[in-house]
Amino acid sequence: MVFATPSGNATAIGVGDLVTLAGTSQIINGVVYNDVVQGATGNVFAGVVVGFLPDTRDSLPYRAASTVRLALVNVDPQAEYEIRQVAGGTPLNANDVGLNANVVVGSVNTSYGWSGMALDNTTEATTNTLDLKITGMSSRPDNEVGTSVSSGSDSSTFFVRINRHLFSNQVAGV
């Protein structure tokens, strides 16, 4: 779905960021768009940003703070996403698949427009109010799941679904 971002919101949004409805809307070129803002731990999420419609040929690959952009958001509650775990905490492993965990919000990578969000490896539990459900481990050759947590590489990544989704019920982990 296409959503707008309100100019009054001072938080940048990257591709891969969880977003939540802002409770406002705006008319752009005669079309009404609901507004979304970057989500945070404990929010009910509308989905994940998969891109932005360009305003010009020089448009940024992300939504800069305090700007209106049209965001392309995957709102499917059954969609799976790959996310890295946060540096710190105890590294997640195969025993954590099926549990729920929160997300940690980070800054957008302004060179590439990528999300800075990460899986919080200090919150995994069966609690149904946690943000994400861990559905699997990425089996890429460069993924070192269950080993030391890396702060800057693509190691230690997992597949997740949104547990606190606007279009589905929260589910306890197993």
mmCIF file of N, CA and C in Angstrom, residues 7-83:
data_model
loop_
_atom_site.group_PDB
_atom_site.id
_atom_site.type_symbol
_atom_site.label_atom_id
_atom_site.label_comp_id
_atom_site.label_asym_id
_atom_site.label_seq_id
_atom_site.Cartn_x
_atom_site.Cartn_y
_atom_site.Cartn_z
ATOM 1 N N SER A 7 5.021 15.953 7.151
ATOM 2 C CA SER A 7 6.186 16.842 7.241
ATOM 3 C C SER A 7 6.485 17.256 8.679
ATOM 4 N N GLY A 8 5.513 17.159 9.557
ATOM 5 C CA GLY A 8 5.713 17.531 10.951
ATOM 6 C C GLY A 8 6.445 16.490 11.770
ATOM 7 N N ASN A 9 6.742 15.325 11.179
ATOM 8 C CA ASN A 9 7.444 14.266 11.903
ATOM 9 C C ASN A 9 8.940 14.382 11.634
ATOM 10 N N ALA A 10 9.728 14.510 12.686
ATOM 11 C CA ALA A 10 11.164 14.790 12.564
ATOM 12 C C ALA A 10 12.043 13.542 12.602
ATOM 13 N N THR A 11 11.486 12.368 12.307
ATOM 14 C CA THR A 11 12.269 11.131 12.314
ATOM 15 C C THR A 11 12.390 10.593 10.896
ATOM 16 N N ALA A 12 13.622 10.322 10.471
ATOM 17 C CA ALA A 12 13.852 9.731 9.155
ATOM 18 C C ALA A 12 13.314 8.304 9.130
ATOM 19 N N ILE A 13 12.917 7.831 7.950
ATOM 20 C CA ILE A 13 12.400 6.475 7.778
ATOM 21 C C ILE A 13 13.194 5.810 6.661
ATOM 22 N N GLY A 14 13.674 4.593 6.914
ATOM 23 C CA GLY A 14 14.444 3.864 5.919
ATOM 24 C C GLY A 14 13.697 2.674 5.366
ATOM 25 N N VAL A 15 14.218 2.122 4.291
ATOM 26 C CA VAL A 15 13.673 0.897 3.717
ATOM 27 C C VAL A 15 13.954 -0.229 4.708
ATOM 28 N N GLY A 16 12.904 -0.919 5.123
ATOM 29 C CA GLY A 16 13.009 -1.971 6.127
ATOM 30 C C GLY A 16 12.518 -1.541 7.493
ATOM 31 N N ASP A 17 12.187 -0.269 7.660
ATOM 32 C CA ASP A 17 11.660 0.203 8.948
ATOM 33 C C ASP A 17 10.217 -0.239 9.143
ATOM 34 N N LEU A 18 9.903 -0.619 10.365
ATOM 35 C CA LEU A 18 8.517 -0.832 10.761
ATOM 36 C C LEU A 18 7.848 0.534 10.854
ATOM 37 N N VAL A 19 6.609 0.627 10.411
ATOM 38 C CA VAL A 19 5.870 1.893 10.511
ATOM 39 C C VAL A 19 4.523 1.658 11.165
ATOM 40 N N THR A 20 4.007 2.726 11.733
ATOM 41 C CA THR A 20 2.706 2.696 12.386
ATOM 42 C C THR A 20 1.873 3.849 11.848
ATOM 43 N N LEU A 21 0.555 3.709 11.895
ATOM 44 C CA LEU A 21 -0.308 4.788 11.436
ATOM 45 C C LEU A 21 -0.176 5.990 12.351
ATOM 46 N N ALA A 22 -0.138 7.181 11.754
ATOM 47 C CA ALA A 22 0.021 8.409 12.525
ATOM 48 C C ALA A 22 -1.315 8.947 13.026
ATOM 49 N N GLY A 23 -2.413 8.467 12.455
ATOM 50 C CA GLY A 23 -3.729 8.980 12.848
ATOM 51 C C GLY A 23 -4.119 10.226 12.080
ATOM 52 N N THR A 24 -3.355 10.543 11.035
ATOM 53 C CA THR A 24 -3.646 11.693 10.181
ATOM 54 C C THR A 24 -3.597 11.243 8.727
ATOM 55 N N SER A 25 -4.034 12.113 7.849
ATOM 56 C CA SER A 25 -3.944 11.837 6.419
ATOM 57 C C SER A 25 -3.721 13.145 5.688
ATOM 58 N N GLN A 26 -3.405 13.042 4.421
ATOM 59 C CA GLN A 26 -3.211 14.245 3.614
ATOM 60 C C GLN A 26 -3.583 13.960 2.166
ATOM 61 N N ILE A 27 -3.896 15.027 1.454
ATOM 62 C CA ILE A 27 -4.247 14.921 0.038
ATOM 63 C C ILE A 27 -3.028 15.347 -0.770
ATOM 64 N N ILE A 28 -2.571 14.456 -1.648
ATOM 65 C CA ILE A 28 -1.439 14.734 -2.522
ATOM 66 C C ILE A 28 -1.884 14.451 -3.945
ATOM 67 N N ASN A 29 -1.854 15.462 -4.800
ATOM 68 C CA ASN A 29 -2.284 15.335 -6.203
ATOM 69 C C ASN A 29 -3.682 14.745 -6.319
ATOM 70 N N GLY A 30 -4.580 15.167 -5.425
ATOM 71 C CA GLY A 30 -5.972 14.747 -5.472
ATOM 72 C C GLY A 30 -6.257 13.384 -4.870
ATOM 73 N N VAL A 31 -5.259 12.743 -4.280
ATOM 74 C CA VAL A 31 -5.435 11.420 -3.678
ATOM 75 C C VAL A 31 -5.228 11.530 -2.171
ATOM 76 N N VAL A 32 -6.107 10.872 -1.395
ATOM 77 C CA VAL A 32 -5.980 10.875 0.061
ATOM 78 C C VAL A 32 -5.081 9.716 0.487
ATOM 79 N N TYR A 33 -4.057 10.029 1.284
ATOM 80 C CA TYR A 33 -3.131 9.021 1.810
ATOM 81 C C TYR A 33 -3.141 9.082 3.326
ATOM 82 N N ASN A 34 -3.225 7.921 3.974
ATOM 83 C CA ASN A 34 -3.023 7.862 5.416
ATOM 84 C C ASN A 34 -1.540 8.075 5.691
ATOM 85 N N ASP A 35 -1.245 8.750 6.802
ATOM 86 C CA ASP A 35 0.139 9.011 7.182
ATOM 87 C C ASP A 35 0.693 7.881 8.031
ATOM 88 N N VAL A 36 1.988 7.585 7.840
ATOM 89 C CA VAL A 36 2.712 6.646 8.694
ATOM 90 C C VAL A 36 3.960 7.332 9.233
ATOM 91 N N VAL A 37 4.397 6.852 10.391
ATOM 92 C CA VAL A 37 5.641 7.311 11.009
ATOM 93 C C VAL A 37 6.443 6.081 11.403
ATOM 94 N N GLN A 38 7.726 6.271 11.651
ATOM 95 C CA GLN A 38 8.569 5.152 12.068
ATOM 96 C C GLN A 38 8.029 4.556 13.358
ATOM 97 N N GLY A 39 7.940 3.236 13.403
ATOM 98 C CA GLY A 39 7.449 2.549 14.585
ATOM 99 C C GLY A 39 8.512 2.459 15.664
ATOM 100 N N ALA A 40 8.072 2.091 16.843
ATOM 101 C CA ALA A 40 8.974 1.906 17.983
ATOM 102 C C ALA A 40 8.491 0.710 18.787
ATOM 103 N N THR A 41 9.328 0.227 19.681
ATOM 104 C CA THR A 41 8.978 -0.909 20.529
ATOM 105 C C THR A 41 7.631 -0.689 21.191
ATOM 106 N N GLY A 42 6.759 -1.687 21.101
ATOM 107 C CA GLY A 42 5.455 -1.617 21.746
ATOM 108 C C GLY A 42 4.342 -1.067 20.880
ATOM 109 N N ASN A 43 4.667 -0.522 19.696
ATOM 110 C CA ASN A 43 3.631 -0.025 18.792
ATOM 111 C C ASN A 43 2.878 -1.185 18.142
ATOM 112 N N VAL A 44 1.709 -0.883 17.600
ATOM 113 C CA VAL A 44 1.017 -1.803 16.700
ATOM 114 C C VAL A 44 1.400 -1.333 15.299
ATOM 115 N N PHE A 45 2.014 -2.219 14.525
ATOM 116 C CA PHE A 45 2.619 -1.833 13.256
ATOM 117 C C PHE A 45 1.680 -2.050 12.076
ATOM 118 N N ALA A 46 1.729 -1.127 11.110
ATOM 119 C CA ALA A 46 0.973 -1.256 9.869
ATOM 120 C C ALA A 46 1.718 -2.125 8.868
ATOM 121 N N GLY A 47 3.047 -2.153 8.960
ATOM 122 C CA GLY A 47 3.847 -2.944 8.040
ATOM 123 C C GLY A 47 5.287 -2.483 8.009
ATOM 124 N N VAL A 48 5.973 -2.847 6.899
ATOM 125 C CA VAL A 48 7.389 -2.542 6.721
ATOM 126 C C VAL A 48 7.561 -1.782 5.406
ATOM 127 N N VAL A 49 8.345 -0.718 5.455
ATOM 128 C CA VAL A 49 8.622 0.079 4.260
ATOM 129 C C VAL A 49 9.482 -0.739 3.296
ATOM 130 N N VAL A 50 9.035 -0.822 2.038
ATOM 131 C CA VAL A 50 9.796 -1.533 1.010
ATOM 132 C C VAL A 50 10.349 -0.576 -0.040
ATOM 133 N N GLY A 51 10.021 0.698 0.066
ATOM 134 C CA GLY A 51 10.542 1.687 -0.872
ATOM 135 C C GLY A 51 9.795 2.999 -0.758
ATOM 136 N N PHE A 52 10.245 3.963 -1.544
ATOM 137 C CA PHE A 52 9.616 5.285 -1.595
ATOM 138 C C PHE A 52 9.454 5.693 -3.049
ATOM 139 N N LEU A 53 8.328 6.332 -3.370
ATOM 140 C CA LEU A 53 8.157 6.852 -4.716
ATOM 141 C C LEU A 53 9.060 8.073 -4.864
ATOM 142 N N PRO A 54 9.784 8.169 -5.971
ATOM 143 C CA PRO A 54 10.684 9.314 -6.146
ATOM 144 C C PRO A 54 9.899 10.595 -6.427
ATOM 145 N N ASP A 55 10.413 11.688 -5.878
ATOM 146 C CA ASP A 55 9.846 13.010 -6.180
ATOM 147 C C ASP A 55 10.520 13.580 -7.427
ATOM 148 N N THR A 56 11.811 13.335 -7.538
ATOM 149 C CA THR A 56 12.617 13.779 -8.681
ATOM 150 C C THR A 56 13.619 12.677 -8.995
ATOM 151 N N ARG A 57 14.416 12.880 -10.025
ATOM 152 C CA ARG A 57 15.443 11.891 -10.352
ATOM 153 C C ARG A 57 16.544 11.856 -9.306
ATOM 154 N N ASP A 58 16.624 12.883 -8.465
ATOM 155 C CA ASP A 58 17.648 12.968 -7.424
ATOM 156 C C ASP A 58 17.105 12.671 -6.030
ATOM 157 N N SER A 59 15.937 12.060 -5.949
ATOM 158 C CA SER A 59 15.326 11.774 -4.644
ATOM 159 C C SER A 59 16.205 10.855 -3.810
ATOM 160 N N LEU A 60 16.188 11.082 -2.515
ATOM 161 C CA LEU A 60 16.923 10.225 -1.585
ATOM 162 C C LEU A 60 16.289 8.836 -1.550
ATOM 163 N N PRO A 61 17.068 7.802 -1.234
ATOM 164 C CA PRO A 61 16.511 6.443 -1.166
ATOM 165 C C PRO A 61 15.759 6.175 0.143
ATOM 166 N N TYR A 62 15.646 7.173 0.992
ATOM 167 C CA TYR A 62 14.929 7.074 2.266
ATOM 168 C C TYR A 62 14.108 8.336 2.450
ATOM 169 N N ARG A 63 13.318 8.366 3.504
ATOM 170 C CA ARG A 63 12.531 9.564 3.806
ATOM 171 C C ARG A 63 13.306 10.387 4.840
ATOM 172 N N ALA A 64 13.787 11.551 4.432
ATOM 173 C CA ALA A 64 14.503 12.432 5.356
ATOM 174 C C ALA A 64 13.527 12.997 6.378
ATOM 175 N N ALA A 65 14.038 13.380 7.525
ATOM 176 C CA ALA A 65 13.203 13.943 8.591
ATOM 177 C C ALA A 65 12.446 15.170 8.086
ATOM 178 N N SER A 66 11.223 15.309 8.557
ATOM 179 C CA SER A 66 10.376 16.481 8.295
ATOM 180 C C SER A 66 10.096 16.724 6.813
ATOM 181 N N THR A 67 9.983 15.653 6.033
ATOM 182 C CA THR A 67 9.637 15.786 4.618
ATOM 183 C C THR A 67 8.441 14.903 4.290
ATOM 184 N N VAL A 68 7.676 15.323 3.315
ATOM 185 C CA VAL A 68 6.555 14.517 2.828
ATOM 186 C C VAL A 68 7.094 13.603 1.738
ATOM 187 N N ARG A 69 6.890 12.302 1.900
ATOM 188 C CA ARG A 69 7.243 11.314 0.882
ATOM 189 C C ARG A 69 6.111 10.304 0.813
ATOM 190 N N LEU A 70 5.986 9.645 -0.326
ATOM 191 C CA LEU A 70 5.041 8.549 -0.462
ATOM 192 C C LEU A 70 5.809 7.251 -0.246
ATOM 193 N N ALA A 71 5.412 6.524 0.803
ATOM 194 C CA ALA A 71 6.091 5.295 1.203
ATOM 195 C C ALA A 71 5.331 4.077 0.703
ATOM 196 N N LEU A 72 6.058 3.118 0.153
ATOM 197 C CA LEU A 72 5.486 1.835 -0.251
ATOM 198 C C LEU A 72 5.669 0.892 0.928
ATOM 199 N N VAL A 73 4.554 0.384 1.456
ATOM 200 C CA VAL A 73 4.589 -0.398 2.684
ATOM 201 C C VAL A 73 3.958 -1.767 2.456
ATOM 202 N N ASN A 74 4.678 -2.818 2.827
ATOM 203 C CA ASN A 74 4.127 -4.162 2.791
ATOM 204 C C ASN A 74 3.274 -4.319 4.053
ATOM 205 N N VAL A 75 1.971 -4.469 3.883
ATOM 206 C CA VAL A 75 1.044 -4.557 5.017
ATOM 207 C C VAL A 75 0.549 -5.981 5.267
ATOM 208 N N ASP A 76 1.111 -6.955 4.579
ATOM 209 C CA ASP A 76 0.693 -8.349 4.739
ATOM 210 C C ASP A 76 1.139 -8.878 6.109
ATOM 211 N N PRO A 77 0.192 -9.253 6.978
ATOM 212 C CA PRO A 77 0.580 -9.729 8.312
ATOM 213 C C PRO A 77 1.302 -11.073 8.295
ATOM 214 N N GLN A 78 1.277 -11.795 7.176
ATOM 215 C CA GLN A 78 1.966 -13.080 7.082
ATOM 216 C C GLN A 78 3.344 -12.974 6.427
ATOM 217 N N ALA A 79 3.719 -11.779 6.007
ATOM 218 C CA ALA A 79 5.021 -11.590 5.353
ATOM 219 C C ALA A 79 6.154 -11.851 6.342
ATOM 220 N N GLU A 80 7.225 -12.430 5.826
ATOM 221 C CA GLU A 80 8.421 -12.664 6.639
ATOM 222 C C GLU A 80 9.519 -11.706 6.194
ATOM 223 N N TYR A 81 10.311 -11.273 7.158
ATOM 224 C CA TYR A 81 11.394 -10.333 6.905
ATOM 225 C C TYR A 81 12.674 -10.873 7.520
ATOM 226 N N GLU A 82 13.800 -10.480 6.949
ATOM 227 C CA GLU A 82 15.085 -10.839 7.527
ATOM 228 C C GLU A 82 15.598 -9.639 8.302
ATOM 229 N N ILE A 83 16.077 -9.883 9.517
ATOM 230 C CA ILE A 83 16.544 -8.808 10.386
ATOM 231 C C ILE A 83 17.773 -9.279 11.148
#
